[in-house]
Amino acid sequence: MAQRSPTPRPLASLAAPAVDGAAPAAGPTNVSFDSVRENPRVRVYIRKADEALAEIGYTEHGERHVSLVAHIAFNTLKRLGYPEREAELAAIAGYLHDVGNVVNREQHAQTGAVIAMQMLSDMGMPDLEIVRIMGAIGNHHENDGDPVSPVAAAVILADKSDVHRTRVRNPDMIKFDIHDRVNYAVEKSFLNVEEDGKRITLELTVDTAISQVMEYFEIFMTRMVASRKAAKFLDVSFGLSVNGNRLT
Ligand SMILES: [Fe+2]
Ligand SMILES: [Fe+2]
């Protein structure tokens, strides 16, 4: 299952294992998720993108968010039977998907795709992989994005499912801001990817004393529509479950 946690463990190394003690083959196809995550430039951009959003009052979009999106995107494709490298590209796209916020929140998907192109190109990734990651990053936003590939669909599903209390920077504000209130009300969220049932369910535990379920729909309807579209691209159905009540 695509495990969700507010403080995700680092994705295990996805690099090809060494054979007979030899180092993995070097070359342009060997840009691993770990090497992207540990890249000093990537670290700066992710930190600064989150700081920019903090300045304008947005919920957390930093290391916690992008690690979780990477992890869920990877697990989603793995559980649906996609090749390891396809899932790893989804993890890399998930990790980089919000770097465009260093430029501006507006059009951050598109600017992020171009920033990622520069970074991954510098790391030696081949163009045929870079363009898949660019398409996924550039299409992750619910208002102007589409699942143009399995990698893109996985990133959309992972990104839209990150609703959680820990994203709220200042709990004092939940009285005033519906986004903070809804995020704060979600005590548990889990993207359940069923291998055999061909079904993906976003399972939420919501404290209705903090936020009514209707508020969730008020602000997250477009995200749910995007998730359903992404699931359809992957040939699976999408459903939402709130406090044990499944809505399909
Ligand atoms: Fe985003
Ligand atoms: Fe995001």
XYZ file of C-alpha atoms and ligand atoms in Angstrom:
250
model
C 0.000 0.000 0.000
C 1.107 3.548 -0.564
C 1.804 4.280 3.075
C 1.197 7.829 4.229
C 2.812 9.398 7.204
C 3.355 13.010 8.263
C 7.052 12.273 8.715
C 7.876 9.817 5.966
C 10.904 7.638 6.132
C 13.391 8.309 3.363
C 12.726 6.309 0.249
C 14.978 3.275 0.253
C 17.754 3.331 -2.272
C 16.320 2.609 -5.684
C 19.626 2.345 -7.485
C 20.363 -0.850 -9.350
C 22.133 -3.288 -7.017
C 25.791 -4.027 -7.573
C 26.586 -7.397 -9.121
C 29.374 -9.446 -7.542
C 30.484 -6.471 -5.481
C 30.924 -4.257 -8.511
C 29.628 -0.710 -8.414
C 26.422 -0.037 -10.355
C 27.162 0.824 -13.953
C 27.852 4.512 -14.362
C 26.264 6.326 -17.227
C 23.573 8.712 -18.319
C 20.720 6.378 -17.333
C 21.846 6.061 -13.751
C 20.470 9.244 -12.176
C 18.846 7.707 -9.114
C 16.215 9.088 -6.796
C 18.780 9.167 -4.002
C 21.250 11.179 -6.057
C 18.540 13.740 -6.853
C 17.452 13.994 -3.231
C 21.018 14.451 -2.027
C 21.944 17.000 -4.681
C 22.907 20.249 -2.877
C 21.213 22.422 -5.462
C 17.967 20.470 -5.211
C 18.034 20.868 -1.440
C 18.398 24.651 -1.714
C 15.552 24.982 -4.213
C 13.157 22.860 -2.179
C 13.912 24.773 1.004
C 13.607 28.160 -0.663
C 10.393 27.222 -2.506
C 8.795 26.353 0.827
C 10.075 29.547 2.450
C 8.530 31.596 -0.354
C 5.151 29.940 0.243
C 5.447 30.483 3.986
C 5.810 34.202 3.276
C 2.454 34.294 1.493
C 0.640 32.123 4.031
C 0.514 28.765 2.271
C 0.566 25.388 4.002
C 3.814 23.388 4.206
C 5.266 22.452 0.813
C 8.791 21.548 1.912
C 10.860 18.417 2.466
C 8.040 16.608 4.289
C 5.529 17.234 1.480
C 7.787 16.448 -1.472
C 9.268 13.328 0.188
C 5.784 12.043 0.832
C 4.642 12.773 -2.727
C 7.761 10.999 -4.071
C 7.094 8.003 -1.858
C 3.397 7.703 -2.752
C 3.998 8.243 -6.485
C 6.651 5.493 -6.454
C 4.463 3.059 -4.533
C 1.430 3.754 -6.714
C 3.174 2.726 -9.928
C 4.949 -0.211 -8.258
C 1.719 -1.596 -6.869
C 0.033 -1.259 -10.258
C 2.804 -3.291 -11.859
C 4.794 -0.608 -13.680
C 8.544 -1.139 -14.187
C 10.924 -0.111 -11.393
C 12.480 2.716 -13.430
C 9.054 4.137 -14.310
C 8.235 4.238 -10.603
C 11.620 5.824 -9.856
C 10.959 8.572 -12.420
C 7.644 9.220 -10.641
C 9.559 9.484 -7.351
C 11.994 12.000 -8.867
C 9.150 14.011 -10.411
C 7.297 13.908 -7.094
C 10.344 15.136 -5.236
C 10.891 18.058 -7.619
C 7.271 18.917 -8.422
C 7.014 22.081 -6.301
C 10.428 23.715 -6.959
C 8.729 26.253 -9.252
C 7.465 28.024 -6.148
C 10.900 29.676 -5.921
C 9.788 31.710 -8.941
C 6.110 32.327 -8.175
C 3.124 30.351 -6.934
C 1.377 31.194 -10.188
C 2.451 28.823 -12.964
C 4.739 27.029 -10.514
C 4.107 23.707 -12.236
C 5.422 24.998 -15.549
C 8.367 26.933 -14.136
C 9.211 23.935 -11.946
C 9.356 21.685 -14.997
C 11.930 23.959 -16.613
C 13.985 24.206 -13.419
C 13.946 20.407 -13.122
C 15.093 20.099 -16.719
C 18.154 22.204 -15.956
C 18.989 20.258 -12.800
C 18.474 16.782 -14.232
C 20.324 17.678 -17.398
C 23.295 18.798 -15.289
C 23.165 15.463 -13.455
C 23.400 13.606 -16.761
C 19.894 12.244 -17.136
C 19.004 11.424 -20.751
C 16.462 13.628 -22.503
C 13.973 10.790 -22.962
C 13.668 10.531 -19.168
C 13.836 14.271 -18.507
C 10.874 14.991 -20.764
C 8.708 12.511 -18.863
C 9.581 14.178 -15.594
C 8.963 17.634 -17.078
C 5.525 16.565 -18.304
C 4.634 15.222 -14.876
C 5.787 18.333 -13.003
C 4.214 20.694 -15.524
C 0.859 18.916 -15.223
C 0.612 18.387 -11.471
C -1.580 21.388 -10.733
C -5.308 20.618 -10.647
C -6.408 23.725 -12.533
C -4.321 23.374 -15.660
C -2.764 19.905 -15.522
C -3.639 16.607 -17.147
C -2.377 13.061 -16.619
C -0.298 12.929 -19.781
C 1.611 9.782 -18.736
C 1.664 7.192 -15.929
C 4.400 9.233 -14.212
C 2.222 12.355 -14.372
C -0.847 10.466 -13.128
C 1.078 9.071 -10.158
C 2.366 12.514 -9.163
C -1.139 14.014 -9.395
C -2.597 11.273 -7.171
C 0.223 11.588 -4.658
C 0.168 15.379 -4.502
C -3.601 15.711 -4.169
C -3.722 13.161 -1.376
C -1.434 15.110 0.963
C -3.955 16.654 3.304
C -2.816 16.546 6.886
C -2.663 18.385 10.176
C 1.104 18.726 9.999
C 0.854 20.958 6.907
C -0.615 23.783 8.979
C 2.185 26.146 9.970
C 0.283 28.067 12.613
C -2.564 26.223 14.383
C -3.784 29.546 15.796
C -4.878 30.464 12.293
C -7.243 27.544 11.807
C -10.120 29.638 13.088
C -9.754 31.995 10.135
C -8.515 30.100 7.106
C -10.566 27.302 5.559
C -7.492 25.639 4.002
C -5.721 25.526 7.347
C -8.882 24.375 9.091
C -9.484 21.508 6.662
C -5.858 20.402 6.712
C -5.762 20.611 10.495
C -8.927 18.551 10.811
C -7.382 15.630 8.918
C -5.818 13.400 11.539
C -4.969 10.558 9.204
C -4.739 10.201 5.452
C -3.792 7.161 3.466
C -3.791 6.495 -0.276
C -4.822 2.882 -0.530
C -3.730 1.398 -3.859
C -5.266 -2.028 -4.318
C -3.161 -4.182 -6.592
C -5.841 -6.658 -7.531
C -9.014 -4.625 -7.139
C -7.830 -1.940 -9.551
C -9.058 0.621 -7.096
C -7.428 3.588 -5.370
C -9.048 5.079 -2.288
C -8.014 8.185 -0.395
C -8.896 7.297 3.179
C -9.277 10.253 5.538
C -9.947 10.479 9.231
C -11.435 13.914 9.830
C -12.128 15.597 13.161
C -15.527 17.091 12.376
C -15.374 19.258 15.493
C -12.695 21.294 13.706
C -13.988 21.231 10.165
C -17.181 19.962 8.611
C -16.770 17.406 5.835
C -18.617 19.866 3.599
C -15.728 22.302 4.004
C -13.400 19.636 2.708
C -15.470 19.350 -0.450
C -15.717 23.093 -0.776
C -11.985 23.473 -1.288
C -10.866 20.047 -2.444
C -13.436 19.202 -5.097
C -11.125 20.178 -7.959
C -8.365 18.049 -6.430
C -10.658 15.044 -6.220
C -11.707 15.500 -9.842
C -8.019 15.640 -10.837
C -7.332 12.485 -8.818
C -10.184 10.633 -10.452
C -8.940 11.637 -13.881
C -5.409 10.477 -13.009
C -6.711 7.148 -11.706
C -8.745 6.688 -14.879
C -5.573 7.219 -16.919
C -4.010 4.359 -14.940
C -7.120 2.279 -15.616
C -8.220 2.148 -11.985
C -11.208 3.664 -10.204
C -10.821 6.369 -7.563
C -12.799 6.750 -4.387
C -12.772 8.811 -1.240
C -13.446 7.447 2.220
C -14.153 9.848 5.073
C -14.347 8.422 8.594
C -15.072 5.004 7.151
C -17.780 6.127 4.720
C -16.745 5.402 1.168
C -17.791 7.797 -1.586
C -17.148 6.758 -5.149
Fe 2.255 22.301 -6.550
Fe 2.631 19.744 -4.074
